[in-house]
Coordinates of C-alpha atoms in Angstrom, one line a residue:
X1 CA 54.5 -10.1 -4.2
X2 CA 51.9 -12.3 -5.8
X3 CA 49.1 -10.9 -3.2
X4 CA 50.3 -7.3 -4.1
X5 CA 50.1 -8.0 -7.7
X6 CA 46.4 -10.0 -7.4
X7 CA 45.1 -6.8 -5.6
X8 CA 46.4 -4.4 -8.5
X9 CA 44.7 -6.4 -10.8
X10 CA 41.0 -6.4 -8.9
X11 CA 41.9 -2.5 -8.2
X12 CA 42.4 -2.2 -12.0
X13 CA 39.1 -4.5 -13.3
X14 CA 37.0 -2.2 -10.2
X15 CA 37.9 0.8 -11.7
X16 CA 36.9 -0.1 -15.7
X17 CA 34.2 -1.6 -14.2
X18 CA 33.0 1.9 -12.4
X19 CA 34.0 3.8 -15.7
X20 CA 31.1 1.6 -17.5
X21 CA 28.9 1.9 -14.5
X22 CA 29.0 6.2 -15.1
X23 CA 28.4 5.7 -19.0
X24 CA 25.2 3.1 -17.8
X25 CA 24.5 5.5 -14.8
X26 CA 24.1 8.2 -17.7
X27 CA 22.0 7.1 -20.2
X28 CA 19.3 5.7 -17.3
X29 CA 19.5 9.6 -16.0
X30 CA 18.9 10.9 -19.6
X31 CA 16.1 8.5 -20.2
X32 CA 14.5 9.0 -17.1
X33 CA 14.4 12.6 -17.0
X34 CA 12.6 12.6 -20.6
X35 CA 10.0 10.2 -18.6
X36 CA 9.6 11.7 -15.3
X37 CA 9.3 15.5 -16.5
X38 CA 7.9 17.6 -13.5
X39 CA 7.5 14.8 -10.6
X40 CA 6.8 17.1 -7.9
X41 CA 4.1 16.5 -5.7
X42 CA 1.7 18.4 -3.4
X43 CA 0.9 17.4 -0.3
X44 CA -2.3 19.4 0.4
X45 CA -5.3 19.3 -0.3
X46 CA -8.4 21.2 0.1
X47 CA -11.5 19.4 2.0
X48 CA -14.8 19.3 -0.3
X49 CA -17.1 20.2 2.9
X50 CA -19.1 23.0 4.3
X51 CA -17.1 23.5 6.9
X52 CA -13.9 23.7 5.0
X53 CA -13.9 27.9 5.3
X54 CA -13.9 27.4 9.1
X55 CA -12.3 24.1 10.3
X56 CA -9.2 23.6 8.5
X57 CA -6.8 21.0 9.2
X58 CA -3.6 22.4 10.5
X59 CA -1.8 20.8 6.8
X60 CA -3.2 23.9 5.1
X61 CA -2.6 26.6 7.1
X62 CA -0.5 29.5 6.8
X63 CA 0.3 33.0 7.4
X64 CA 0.0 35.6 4.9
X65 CA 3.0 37.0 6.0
X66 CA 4.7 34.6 3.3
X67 CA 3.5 36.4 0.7
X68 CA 5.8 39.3 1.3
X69 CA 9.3 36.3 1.5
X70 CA 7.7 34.4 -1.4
X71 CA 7.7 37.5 -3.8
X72 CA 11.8 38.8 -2.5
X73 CA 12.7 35.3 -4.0
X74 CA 10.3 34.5 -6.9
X75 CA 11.1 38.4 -7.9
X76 CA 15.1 37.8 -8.0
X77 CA 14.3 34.6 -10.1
X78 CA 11.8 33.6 -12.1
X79 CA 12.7 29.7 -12.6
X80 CA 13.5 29.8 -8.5
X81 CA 11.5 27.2 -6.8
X82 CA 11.7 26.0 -3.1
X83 CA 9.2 26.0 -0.1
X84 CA 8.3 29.7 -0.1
X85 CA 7.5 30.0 -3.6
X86 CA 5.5 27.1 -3.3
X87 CA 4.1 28.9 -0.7
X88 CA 3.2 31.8 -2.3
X89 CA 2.0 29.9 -5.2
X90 CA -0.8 28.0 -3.2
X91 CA -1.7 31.3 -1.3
X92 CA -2.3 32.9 -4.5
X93 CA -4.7 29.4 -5.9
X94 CA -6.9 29.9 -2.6
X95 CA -5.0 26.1 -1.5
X96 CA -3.7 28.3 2.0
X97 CA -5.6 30.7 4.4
X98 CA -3.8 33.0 6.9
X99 CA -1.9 31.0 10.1
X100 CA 0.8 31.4 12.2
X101 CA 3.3 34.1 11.3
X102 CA 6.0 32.4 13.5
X103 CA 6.3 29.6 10.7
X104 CA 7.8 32.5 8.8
X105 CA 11.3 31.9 10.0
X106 CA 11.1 28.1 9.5
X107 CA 10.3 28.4 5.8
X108 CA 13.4 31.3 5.5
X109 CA 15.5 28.2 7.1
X110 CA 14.3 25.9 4.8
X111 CA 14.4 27.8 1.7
X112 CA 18.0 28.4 2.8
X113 CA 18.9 24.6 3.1
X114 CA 16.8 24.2 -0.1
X115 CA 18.9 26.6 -2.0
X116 CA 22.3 25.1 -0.7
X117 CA 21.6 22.0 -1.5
X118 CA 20.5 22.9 -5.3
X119 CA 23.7 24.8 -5.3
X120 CA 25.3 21.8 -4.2
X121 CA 23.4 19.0 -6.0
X122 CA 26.8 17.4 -7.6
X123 CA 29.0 18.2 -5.0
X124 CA 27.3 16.4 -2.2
X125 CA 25.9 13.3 -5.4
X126 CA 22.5 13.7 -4.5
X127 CA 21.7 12.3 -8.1
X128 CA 21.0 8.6 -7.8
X129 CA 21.6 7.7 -11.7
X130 CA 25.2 9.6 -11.1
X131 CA 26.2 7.7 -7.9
X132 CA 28.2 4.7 -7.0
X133 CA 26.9 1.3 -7.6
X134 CA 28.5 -0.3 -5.0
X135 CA 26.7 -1.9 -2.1
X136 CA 26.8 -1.1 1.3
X137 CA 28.8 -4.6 2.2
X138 CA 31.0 -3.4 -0.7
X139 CA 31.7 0.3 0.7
X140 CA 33.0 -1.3 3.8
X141 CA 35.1 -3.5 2.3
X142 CA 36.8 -0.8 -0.3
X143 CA 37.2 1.2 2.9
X144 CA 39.2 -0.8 4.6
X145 CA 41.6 -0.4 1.4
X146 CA 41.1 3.4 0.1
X147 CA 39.6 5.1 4.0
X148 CA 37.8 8.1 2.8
X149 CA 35.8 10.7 4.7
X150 CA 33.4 12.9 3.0
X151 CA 31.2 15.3 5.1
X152 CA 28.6 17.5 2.8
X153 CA 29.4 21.1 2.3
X154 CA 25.6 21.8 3.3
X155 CA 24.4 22.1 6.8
X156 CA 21.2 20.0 7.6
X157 CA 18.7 21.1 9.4
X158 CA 16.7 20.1 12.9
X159 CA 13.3 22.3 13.6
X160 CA 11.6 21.6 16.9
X161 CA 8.8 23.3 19.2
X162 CA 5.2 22.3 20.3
X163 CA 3.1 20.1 19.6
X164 CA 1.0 20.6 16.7
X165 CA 2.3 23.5 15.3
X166 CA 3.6 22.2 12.0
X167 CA 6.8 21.3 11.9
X168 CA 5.7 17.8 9.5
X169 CA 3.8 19.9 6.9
X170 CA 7.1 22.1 6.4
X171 CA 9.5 19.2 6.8
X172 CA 7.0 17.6 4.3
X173 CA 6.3 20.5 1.8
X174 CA 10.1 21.2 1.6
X175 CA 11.2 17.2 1.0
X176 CA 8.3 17.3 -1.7
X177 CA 9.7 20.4 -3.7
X178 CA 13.0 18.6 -4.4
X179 CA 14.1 16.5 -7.7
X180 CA 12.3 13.1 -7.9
X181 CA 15.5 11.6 -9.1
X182 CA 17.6 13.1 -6.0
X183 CA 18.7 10.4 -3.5
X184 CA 16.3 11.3 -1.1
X185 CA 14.0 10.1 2.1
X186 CA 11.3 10.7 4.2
X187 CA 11.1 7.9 6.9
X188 CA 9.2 8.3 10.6
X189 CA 12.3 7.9 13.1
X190 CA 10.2 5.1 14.5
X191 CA 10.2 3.3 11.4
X192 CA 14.2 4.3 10.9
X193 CA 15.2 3.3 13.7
X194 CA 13.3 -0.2 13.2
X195 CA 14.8 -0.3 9.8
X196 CA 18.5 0.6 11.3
X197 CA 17.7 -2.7 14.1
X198 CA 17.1 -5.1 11.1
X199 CA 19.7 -4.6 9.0
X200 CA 22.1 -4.9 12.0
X201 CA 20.8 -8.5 12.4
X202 CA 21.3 -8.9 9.0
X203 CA 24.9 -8.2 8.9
X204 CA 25.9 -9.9 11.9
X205 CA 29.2 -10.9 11.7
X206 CA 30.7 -8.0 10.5
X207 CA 33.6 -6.2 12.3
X208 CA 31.5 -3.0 12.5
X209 CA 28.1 -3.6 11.2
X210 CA 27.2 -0.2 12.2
X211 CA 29.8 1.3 9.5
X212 CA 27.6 -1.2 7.0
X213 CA 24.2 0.0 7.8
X214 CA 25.5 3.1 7.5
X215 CA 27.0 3.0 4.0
X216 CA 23.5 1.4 3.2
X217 CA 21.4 4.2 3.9
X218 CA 23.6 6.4 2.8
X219 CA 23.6 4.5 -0.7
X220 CA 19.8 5.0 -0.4
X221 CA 19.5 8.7 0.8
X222 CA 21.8 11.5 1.0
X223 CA 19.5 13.7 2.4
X224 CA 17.6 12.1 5.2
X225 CA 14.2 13.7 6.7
X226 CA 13.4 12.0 10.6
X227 CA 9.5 13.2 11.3
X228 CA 9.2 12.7 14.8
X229 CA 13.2 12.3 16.5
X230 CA 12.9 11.6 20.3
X231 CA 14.8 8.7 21.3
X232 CA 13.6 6.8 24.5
X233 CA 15.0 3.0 24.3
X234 CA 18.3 3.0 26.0
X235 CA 19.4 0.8 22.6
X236 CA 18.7 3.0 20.4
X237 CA 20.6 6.1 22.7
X238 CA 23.8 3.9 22.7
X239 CA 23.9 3.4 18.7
X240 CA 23.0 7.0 17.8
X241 CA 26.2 8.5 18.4
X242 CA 28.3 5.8 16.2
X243 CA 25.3 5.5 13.3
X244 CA 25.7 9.5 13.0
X245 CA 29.5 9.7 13.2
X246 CA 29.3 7.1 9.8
X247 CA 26.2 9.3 8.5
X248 CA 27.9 12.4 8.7
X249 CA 30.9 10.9 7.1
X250 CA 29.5 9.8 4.3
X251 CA 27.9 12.9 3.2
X252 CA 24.4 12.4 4.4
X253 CA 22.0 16.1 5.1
X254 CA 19.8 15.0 8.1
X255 CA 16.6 16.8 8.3
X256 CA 14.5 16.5 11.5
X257 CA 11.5 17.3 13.5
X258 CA 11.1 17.2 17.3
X259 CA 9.1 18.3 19.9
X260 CA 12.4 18.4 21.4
X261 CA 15.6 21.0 21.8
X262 CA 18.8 18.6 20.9
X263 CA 19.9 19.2 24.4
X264 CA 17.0 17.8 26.2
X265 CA 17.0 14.5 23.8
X266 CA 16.6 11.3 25.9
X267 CA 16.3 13.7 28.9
X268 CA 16.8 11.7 32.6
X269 CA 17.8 7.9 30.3
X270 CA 19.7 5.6 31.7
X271 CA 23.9 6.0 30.4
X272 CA 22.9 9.2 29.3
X273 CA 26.7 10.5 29.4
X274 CA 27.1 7.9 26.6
X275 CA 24.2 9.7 24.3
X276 CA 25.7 13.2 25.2
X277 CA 28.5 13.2 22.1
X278 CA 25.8 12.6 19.7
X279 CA 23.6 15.5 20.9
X280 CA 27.3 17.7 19.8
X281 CA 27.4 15.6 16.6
X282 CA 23.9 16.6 15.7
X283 CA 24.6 20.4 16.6
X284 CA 27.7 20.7 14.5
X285 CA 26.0 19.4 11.4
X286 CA 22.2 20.8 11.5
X287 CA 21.4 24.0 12.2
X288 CA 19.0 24.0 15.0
X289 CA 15.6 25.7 14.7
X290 CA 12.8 26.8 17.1
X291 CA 9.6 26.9 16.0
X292 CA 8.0 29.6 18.8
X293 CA 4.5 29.2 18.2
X294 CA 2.4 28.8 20.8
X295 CA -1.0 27.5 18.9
X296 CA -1.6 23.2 18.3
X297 CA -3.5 23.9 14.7
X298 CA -4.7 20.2 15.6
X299 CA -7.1 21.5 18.1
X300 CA -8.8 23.8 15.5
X301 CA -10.5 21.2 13.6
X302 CA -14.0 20.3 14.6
X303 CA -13.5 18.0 17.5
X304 CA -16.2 15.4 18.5
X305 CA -17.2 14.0 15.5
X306 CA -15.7 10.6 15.5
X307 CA -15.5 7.7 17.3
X308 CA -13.8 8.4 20.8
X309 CA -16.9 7.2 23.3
X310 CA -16.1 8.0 27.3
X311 CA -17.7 5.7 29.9
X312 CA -17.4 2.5 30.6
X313 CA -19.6 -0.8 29.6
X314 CA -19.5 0.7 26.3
X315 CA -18.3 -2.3 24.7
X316 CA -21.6 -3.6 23.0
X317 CA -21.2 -0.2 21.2
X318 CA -17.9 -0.2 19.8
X319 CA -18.4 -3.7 18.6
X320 CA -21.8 -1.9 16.7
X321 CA -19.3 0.6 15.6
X322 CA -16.9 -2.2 14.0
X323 CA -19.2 -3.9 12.6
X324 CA -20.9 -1.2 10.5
X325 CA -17.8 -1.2 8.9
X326 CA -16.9 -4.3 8.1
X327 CA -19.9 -4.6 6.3
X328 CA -21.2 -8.3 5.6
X329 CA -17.8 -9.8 6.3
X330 CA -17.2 -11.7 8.8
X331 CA -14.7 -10.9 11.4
X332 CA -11.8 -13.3 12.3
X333 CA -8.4 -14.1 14.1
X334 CA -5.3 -13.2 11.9
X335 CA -2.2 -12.9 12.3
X336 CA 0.2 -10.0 10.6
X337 CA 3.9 -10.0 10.3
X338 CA 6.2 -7.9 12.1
X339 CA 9.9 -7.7 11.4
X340 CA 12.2 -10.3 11.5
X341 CA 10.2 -13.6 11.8
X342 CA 7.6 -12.4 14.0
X343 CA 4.3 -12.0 14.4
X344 CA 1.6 -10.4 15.5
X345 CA -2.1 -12.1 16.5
X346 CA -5.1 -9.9 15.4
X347 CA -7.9 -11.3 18.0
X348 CA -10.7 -9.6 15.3
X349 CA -9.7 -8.3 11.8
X350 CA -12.2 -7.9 8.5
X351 CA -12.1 -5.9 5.5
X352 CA -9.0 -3.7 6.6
X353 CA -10.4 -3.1 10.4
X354 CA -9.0 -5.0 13.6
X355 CA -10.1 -5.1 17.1
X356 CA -8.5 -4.9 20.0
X357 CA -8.8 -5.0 23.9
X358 CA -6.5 -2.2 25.3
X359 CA -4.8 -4.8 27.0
X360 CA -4.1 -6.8 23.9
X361 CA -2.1 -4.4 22.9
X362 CA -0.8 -1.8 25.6
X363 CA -0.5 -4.0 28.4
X364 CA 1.9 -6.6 26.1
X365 CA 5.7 -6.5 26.0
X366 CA 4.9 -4.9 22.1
X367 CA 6.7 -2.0 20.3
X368 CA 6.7 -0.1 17.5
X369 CA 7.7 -2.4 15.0
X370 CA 4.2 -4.4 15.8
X371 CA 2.5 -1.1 15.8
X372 CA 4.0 -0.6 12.3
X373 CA 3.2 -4.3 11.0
X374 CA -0.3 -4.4 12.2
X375 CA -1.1 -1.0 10.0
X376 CA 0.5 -1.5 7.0
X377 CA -2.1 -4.2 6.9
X378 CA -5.3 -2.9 8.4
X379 CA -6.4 0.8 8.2
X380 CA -9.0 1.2 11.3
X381 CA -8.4 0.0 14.8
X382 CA -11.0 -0.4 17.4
X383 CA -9.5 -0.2 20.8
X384 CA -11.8 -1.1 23.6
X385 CA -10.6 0.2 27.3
X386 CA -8.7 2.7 27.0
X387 CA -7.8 3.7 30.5
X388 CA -6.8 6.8 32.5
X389 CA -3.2 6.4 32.9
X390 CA -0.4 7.1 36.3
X391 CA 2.2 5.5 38.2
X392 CA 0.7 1.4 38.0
X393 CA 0.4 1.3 34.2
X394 CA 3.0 3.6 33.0
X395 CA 4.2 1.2 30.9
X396 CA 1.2 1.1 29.0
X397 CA 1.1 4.5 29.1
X398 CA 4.1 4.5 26.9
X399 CA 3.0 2.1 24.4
X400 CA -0.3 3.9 23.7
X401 CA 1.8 6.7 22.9
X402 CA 3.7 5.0 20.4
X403 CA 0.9 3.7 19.0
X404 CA -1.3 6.9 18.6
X405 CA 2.2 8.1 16.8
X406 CA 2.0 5.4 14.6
X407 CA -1.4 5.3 13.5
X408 CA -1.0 9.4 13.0
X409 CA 2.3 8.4 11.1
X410 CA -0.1 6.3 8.9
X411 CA -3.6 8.4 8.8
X412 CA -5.1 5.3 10.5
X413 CA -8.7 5.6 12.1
X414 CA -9.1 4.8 15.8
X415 CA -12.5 3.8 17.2
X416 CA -12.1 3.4 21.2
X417 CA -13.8 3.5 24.2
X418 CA -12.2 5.0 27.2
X419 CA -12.3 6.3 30.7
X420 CA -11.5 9.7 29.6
X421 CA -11.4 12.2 27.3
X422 CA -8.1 12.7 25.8
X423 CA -7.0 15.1 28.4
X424 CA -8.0 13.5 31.2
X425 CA -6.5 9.9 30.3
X426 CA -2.8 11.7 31.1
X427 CA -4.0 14.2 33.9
X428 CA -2.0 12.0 36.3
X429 CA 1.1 11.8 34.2
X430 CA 3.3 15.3 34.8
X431 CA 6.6 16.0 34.0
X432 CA 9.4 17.1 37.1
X433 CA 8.7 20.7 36.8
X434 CA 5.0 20.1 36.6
X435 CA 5.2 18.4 40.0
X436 CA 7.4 21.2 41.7
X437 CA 4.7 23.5 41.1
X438 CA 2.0 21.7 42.2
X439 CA -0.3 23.1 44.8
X440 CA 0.5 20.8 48.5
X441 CA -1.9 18.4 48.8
X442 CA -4.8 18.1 51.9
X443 CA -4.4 14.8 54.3
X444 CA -8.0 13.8 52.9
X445 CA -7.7 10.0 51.7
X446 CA -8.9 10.7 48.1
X447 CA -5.9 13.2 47.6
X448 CA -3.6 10.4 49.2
X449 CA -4.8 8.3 46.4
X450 CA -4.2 10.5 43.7
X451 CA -0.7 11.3 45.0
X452 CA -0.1 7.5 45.2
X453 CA -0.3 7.2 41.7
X454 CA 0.8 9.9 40.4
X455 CA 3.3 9.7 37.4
X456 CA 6.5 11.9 37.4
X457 CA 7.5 11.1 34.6
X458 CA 10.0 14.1 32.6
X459 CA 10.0 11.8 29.1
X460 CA 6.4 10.6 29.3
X461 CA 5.0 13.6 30.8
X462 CA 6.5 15.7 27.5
X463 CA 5.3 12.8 24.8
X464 CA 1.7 13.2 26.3
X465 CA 0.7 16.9 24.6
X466 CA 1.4 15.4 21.5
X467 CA -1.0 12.5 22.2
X468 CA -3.1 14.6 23.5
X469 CA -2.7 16.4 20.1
X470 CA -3.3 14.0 17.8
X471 CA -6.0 12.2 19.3
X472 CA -7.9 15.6 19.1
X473 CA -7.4 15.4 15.3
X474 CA -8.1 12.1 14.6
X475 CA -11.4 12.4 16.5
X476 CA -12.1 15.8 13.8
X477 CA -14.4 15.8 10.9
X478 CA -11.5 16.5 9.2
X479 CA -9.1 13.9 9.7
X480 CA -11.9 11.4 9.3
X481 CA -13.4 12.5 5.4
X482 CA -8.8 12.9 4.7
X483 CA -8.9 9.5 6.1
X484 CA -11.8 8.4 3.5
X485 CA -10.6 10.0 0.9
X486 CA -7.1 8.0 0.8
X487 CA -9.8 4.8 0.8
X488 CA -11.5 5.6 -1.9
X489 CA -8.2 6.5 -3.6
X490 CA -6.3 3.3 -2.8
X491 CA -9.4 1.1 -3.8
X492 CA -9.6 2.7 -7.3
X493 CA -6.0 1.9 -7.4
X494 CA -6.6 -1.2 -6.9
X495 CA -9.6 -1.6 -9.2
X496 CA -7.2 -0.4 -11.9
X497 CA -4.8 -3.0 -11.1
X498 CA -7.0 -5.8 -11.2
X499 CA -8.5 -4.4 -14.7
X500 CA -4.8 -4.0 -16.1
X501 CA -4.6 -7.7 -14.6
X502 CA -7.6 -9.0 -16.8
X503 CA -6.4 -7.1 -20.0
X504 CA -3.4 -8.6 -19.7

């Protein structure tokens, strides 16, 4: 009787003390909202260059074809907002030329999720100064007392199709047309899933930390936009499933981008039949969306202009290369952190630019959370030996994969030397259909070889276009005076800090 009676008691003081968290909750809201006005941002940007009219990165193209969807909403209402109207709006400033009319359908789905979830702002508590308080530690434990489920009334959404073709730009252009103060996120799955690993150290412990983590996120972000989901680590396939199930359940809107369809997700992995109910999960709560256009926008920009040298003995050059931009520093070993106590050696770093052998960093048991360390504290890596890849160094094929992703993920600048160009470095690597309908090879002992190392390889042999991809772009004009611009704009950021510093 007393324990019954102590547990009425906390129930009681919980409850007045959520009725003063809403009154709190509401003035901060009011407040903010007379601070923050119109926070919307754009995400493009037009390139001051000569070039600009012909070489245009694939984040500002687009099909005039918009036009005619843009007007059917804007005309219905004239405070109506959302991807196509923005759209419209940019096509109409000069900001967007003619594209792709296939992206057409995309933006209809995401102006439809965009819709649904303004409809449904309050319903699904997408306003952070209106939501709980409570911890994720917390949730968990009031579970286990009041067990709620609460699934959102709005449908995410999960767009996938070739590489290049811009499924990021719309994810991104959508993500950016919703309220500032909306519990919202925009995360690399990379990065998530990284993020997912360390807070499941964090509560160890706990009878199901993944119901924690869950309720953490979901604190965080109700509606959750994954650039990039492809899962290919057998740890993360076995914790999806679970994660999602206490996602879905407490009301999170999952937005995704893929190169792949949800049923060819972590295609050939090991336990597979495990990962299989997730793949059902993710179908009944996103709509599922094919981009079907067959042009990479990344291989329109005006390849050839960077730093991607082929040959080999080029490493007196590369070293030129890095030191022209360092500058009169002086280039040193440093070490970065990682995640979770470690750390990462830089052999060479100065000035925001590190150095690396390939082998440093391909050929070492490193992921993506060292990837992901190493740039948010250097901007340029120069990678020397880049190699073509097949069957003996396949696991350094995967890792330079990663890596491209995340140093695309972060508009990084690559200076390398390799044995290839892009293409070339992954002729070797096909996927299981690829090697079907290769032509028989002659009994000549140079065609042995290449069939000796020859990399089937379904998982890799897909990832590869997109590296392909985006080391086409990041060797463009382009991506290089972007990837100056966000310099120059960080340093005068900084400059203003330090100033403010002074002054005060």
């Amino acid at each position: 009787m007393r324990r019954s009676f102590r547990f009425a008691r906390q129930l009681l003081s919980a409850l007045q003390y959520q009725e003063h968290n809403c009154s709190v909750s509401l003035l901060k809201r009011q407040q903010t909202l007379l601070v923050d006005g119109n926070c919307t941002t754009s995400i493009c940007r037009a390139i001051n260059s000569v070039d600009t009219n012909r070489f245009l990165s694939p984040k500002l193209i687009i099909s005039r074809a918009l036009s005619t969807e843009a007007a059917k909403i804007s005309n219905g209402d004239v405070n109506r907002g959302g991807p196509l109207v923005e759209y419209e709006r940019k096509i109409a400033a000069g900001e967007l030329v003619d594209g792709d009319s296939c992206q057409v359908g995309t933006l209809r789905e995401l102006q439809r999720l965009y819709d649904e979830i303004v409809e449904s702002a309050d319903t699904c508590k997408l306003d952070r100064y209106a939501a709980s308080d409570k911890s994720g530690r917390s949730r968990w434990l009031w579970s286990r007392f009041l067990p709620q489920s609460s699934y959102s009334p709005v449908k995410g959404l999960y767009l996938y199709g070739g590489v290049g073709t811009g499924k990021t730009m719309l994810m991104d252009l959508f993500f950016n047309q919703l309220p500032c103060n909306w519990r919202k996120k925009r995360i690399h799955f990379h990065d998530f899933m990284l993020n997912v690993h360390s807070r499941l150290q964090k509560h160890k412990g706990v009878a199901d930390p993944l119901e924690v983590v869950a309720g953490e996120i979901s604190d965080e972000a109700i509606l959750l936009c994954l650039d990039e989901f492809m899962v290919t680590d057998v740890a993360d396939a076995l914790i999806l499933n679970r994660l999602f199930r206490h996602l879905f359940s407490n009301g999170i809107i999952l937005v995704a981008t893929s190169n792949r369809a949800p049923d060819n997700l972590y295609e050939g992995g090991l336990q597979r039949d495990l990962f299989l109910p997730f793949i059902a999960t993710l179908k009944e709560r996103c709509v599922v969306h094919e981009i079907g256009s067959l042009v990479d926008y990344r291989k329109m920009t005006s390849a050839e202009q960077g730093f991607y040298f082929v040959g080999k003995d080029l490493s007196g050059l590369l070293k030129l290369k890095f030191q022209e931009l360092v500058g009169e520093q002086t280039a040193g070993p440093q070490e970065v952190e990682v995640v979770m106590g470690r750390t990462l050696q830089v052999p060479l770093g100065a000035d925001g630019c590190a150095y690396f052998s390939f082998e440093e960093l391909c050929d070492k048991p490193l992921g993506a959370a060292d990837y992901f360390g190493l740039f948010k504290n250097f901007h340029t890596l120069a990678l020397e030996g880049v190699p073509i890849f097949g069957l003996h160094n396949r696991t350094a094929a995967y890792r330079f994969v990663t890596l491209v992703d995340v140093m695309y993920e972060n508009r990084a600048r690559l200076l390398c030397t390799a044995e290839g160009s892009p293409l070339e470095l992954f002729r070797k690597v096909v996927t299981v259909s690829d090697a079907k309908q290769m032509a028989p090879r002659t009994s000549t002992r140079s065609r042995r070889n290449d069939d000796s190392d020859l990399c089937v390889d379904n998982e890799l042999g897909f990832a590869k276009d997109r590296t392909i991809s985006r080391l086409t772009e990041m060797n463009s004009k382009e991506y290089l005076e972007h990837h100056a611009a966000i310099l120059t704009e960080k340093q005068l950021l900084q400059e203003d800090v330090n100033a403010n510093a002074v002054l005060g």
